[in-house]
Amino acid sequence: MNVVFLMDPLENVHPTKDTTFMLMVGAKRRGHAVFFVPDGGLSLHEGALNFNALEVTPALTRAPPFESGPRRRLAQGDVGAVFIRLDPPFNERYLMNTWLLD
């Protein structure tokens, strides 16, 4: 399954205290493909939701904690789960993201 994390930049992740990172590690350990989508990475094309995603492999044992794969455009049907893990503020873009995902 493709698991998407709509979140703040990867550079801001602190592996020792960030719950988003632990969710990503858990998903990868269970065999899922893990994707990072930055704020603003959602779009509508002909009525279908798309994700401008970067495949990542998180690991507890290396620095930096992410290995990046290719950028991909994922269609709504390609995604099994979406985690919205943005830090406040919850502004207009956040509201737009929730509307698109709804």
Short mmCIF file of C-alpha atoms in Angstrom, two decimals:
data_model
loop_
_atom_site.label_atom_id
_atom_site.label_comp_id
_atom_site.label_asym_id
_atom_site.label_seq_id
_atom_site.Cartn_x
_atom_site.Cartn_y
_atom_site.Cartn_z
CA MET A 1 0.00 0.00 0.00
CA ASN A 2 1.16 3.56 -0.67
CA VAL A 3 1.12 5.67 2.50
CA VAL A 4 1.32 9.43 2.07
CA PHE A 5 2.47 11.89 4.72
CA LEU A 6 1.38 15.48 4.09
CA MET A 7 3.83 17.22 6.38
CA ASP A 8 6.36 19.95 7.02
CA PRO A 9 9.76 19.73 5.27
CA LEU A 10 11.83 16.61 5.91
CA GLU A 11 14.70 18.80 7.16
CA ASN A 12 12.53 19.77 10.16
CA VAL A 13 12.03 16.17 11.33
CA HIS A 14 13.73 15.23 14.61
CA PRO A 15 13.97 11.41 14.59
CA THR A 16 14.35 11.07 18.35
CA LYS A 17 11.15 12.95 19.23
CA ASP A 18 8.98 13.23 16.11
CA THR A 19 5.90 10.97 16.10
CA THR A 20 5.47 11.46 12.35
CA PHE A 21 8.89 9.91 11.80
CA MET A 22 7.93 6.91 13.94
CA LEU A 23 4.71 6.44 11.94
CA MET A 24 6.77 6.49 8.74
CA VAL A 25 9.24 3.92 10.12
CA GLY A 26 6.36 1.69 11.21
CA ALA A 27 4.68 1.86 7.80
CA LYS A 28 7.95 1.02 6.03
CA ARG A 29 8.64 -1.91 8.38
CA ARG A 30 5.23 -3.31 7.49
CA GLY A 31 6.15 -3.28 3.80
CA HIS A 32 4.31 -0.16 2.69
CA ALA A 33 5.73 2.41 0.30
CA VAL A 34 6.15 5.71 2.17
CA PHE A 35 5.75 9.07 0.44
CA PHE A 36 6.42 12.61 1.59
CA VAL A 37 4.11 15.32 0.22
CA PRO A 38 5.02 18.89 1.13
CA ASP A 39 2.43 21.46 2.05
CA GLY A 40 1.05 22.57 -1.31
CA GLY A 41 1.74 19.19 -2.93
CA LEU A 42 -1.93 18.37 -3.57
CA SER A 43 -3.65 19.28 -6.82
CA LEU A 44 -6.82 18.65 -8.75
CA HIS A 45 -6.60 17.63 -12.38
CA GLU A 46 -9.83 17.04 -14.27
CA GLY A 47 -11.65 16.49 -10.99
CA ALA A 48 -9.17 13.93 -9.64
CA LEU A 49 -6.88 14.49 -6.66
CA ASN A 50 -3.15 14.10 -7.31
CA PHE A 51 -0.19 14.00 -4.95
CA ASN A 52 3.20 15.45 -5.91
CA ALA A 53 5.12 12.95 -3.81
CA LEU A 54 8.68 11.98 -2.99
CA GLU A 55 9.23 8.35 -2.05
CA VAL A 56 11.29 8.14 1.13
CA THR A 57 12.84 5.38 3.18
CA PRO A 58 13.07 6.36 6.85
CA ALA A 59 15.58 4.64 9.13
CA LEU A 60 16.43 4.92 12.79
CA THR A 61 20.06 4.00 12.26
CA ARG A 62 21.40 6.62 9.90
CA ALA A 63 21.90 10.33 9.52
CA PRO A 64 20.20 11.95 7.75
CA PRO A 65 17.23 9.76 8.66
CA PHE A 66 15.74 9.68 5.15
CA GLU A 67 16.85 8.16 1.90
CA SER A 68 14.99 9.82 -0.97
CA GLY A 69 13.73 7.99 -4.01
CA PRO A 70 12.12 9.35 -7.14
CA ARG A 71 9.48 12.05 -7.28
CA ARG A 72 6.16 10.69 -8.44
CA ARG A 73 2.72 11.93 -9.21
CA LEU A 74 0.29 9.67 -7.40
CA ALA A 75 -3.37 9.59 -8.34
CA GLN A 76 -6.00 9.38 -5.65
CA GLY A 77 -6.59 5.70 -6.40
CA ASP A 78 -2.89 4.91 -5.90
CA VAL A 79 -2.96 5.99 -2.24
CA GLY A 80 -4.16 3.75 0.56
CA ALA A 81 -3.73 6.14 3.50
CA VAL A 82 -2.98 9.82 4.07
CA PHE A 83 -1.58 11.24 7.29
CA ILE A 84 -1.90 15.01 7.72
CA ARG A 85 1.00 15.91 10.01
CA LEU A 86 1.45 19.67 9.56
CA ASP A 87 2.48 21.87 12.45
CA PRO A 88 0.35 24.92 13.20
CA PRO A 89 -0.70 27.45 12.05
CA PHE A 90 -3.83 25.98 10.59
CA ASN A 91 -4.29 28.54 7.85
CA GLU A 92 -6.06 28.78 4.48
CA ARG A 93 -3.71 26.24 2.86
CA TYR A 94 -4.41 23.73 5.64
CA LEU A 95 -8.13 24.25 5.15
CA MET A 96 -7.75 23.80 1.37
CA ASN A 97 -5.81 20.57 1.90
CA THR A 98 -8.57 19.14 4.10
CA TRP A 99 -11.21 20.10 1.54
CA LEU A 100 -9.23 18.41 -1.25
CA LEU A 101 -8.77 15.26 0.82
CA ASP A 102 -12.46 15.20 1.77
#
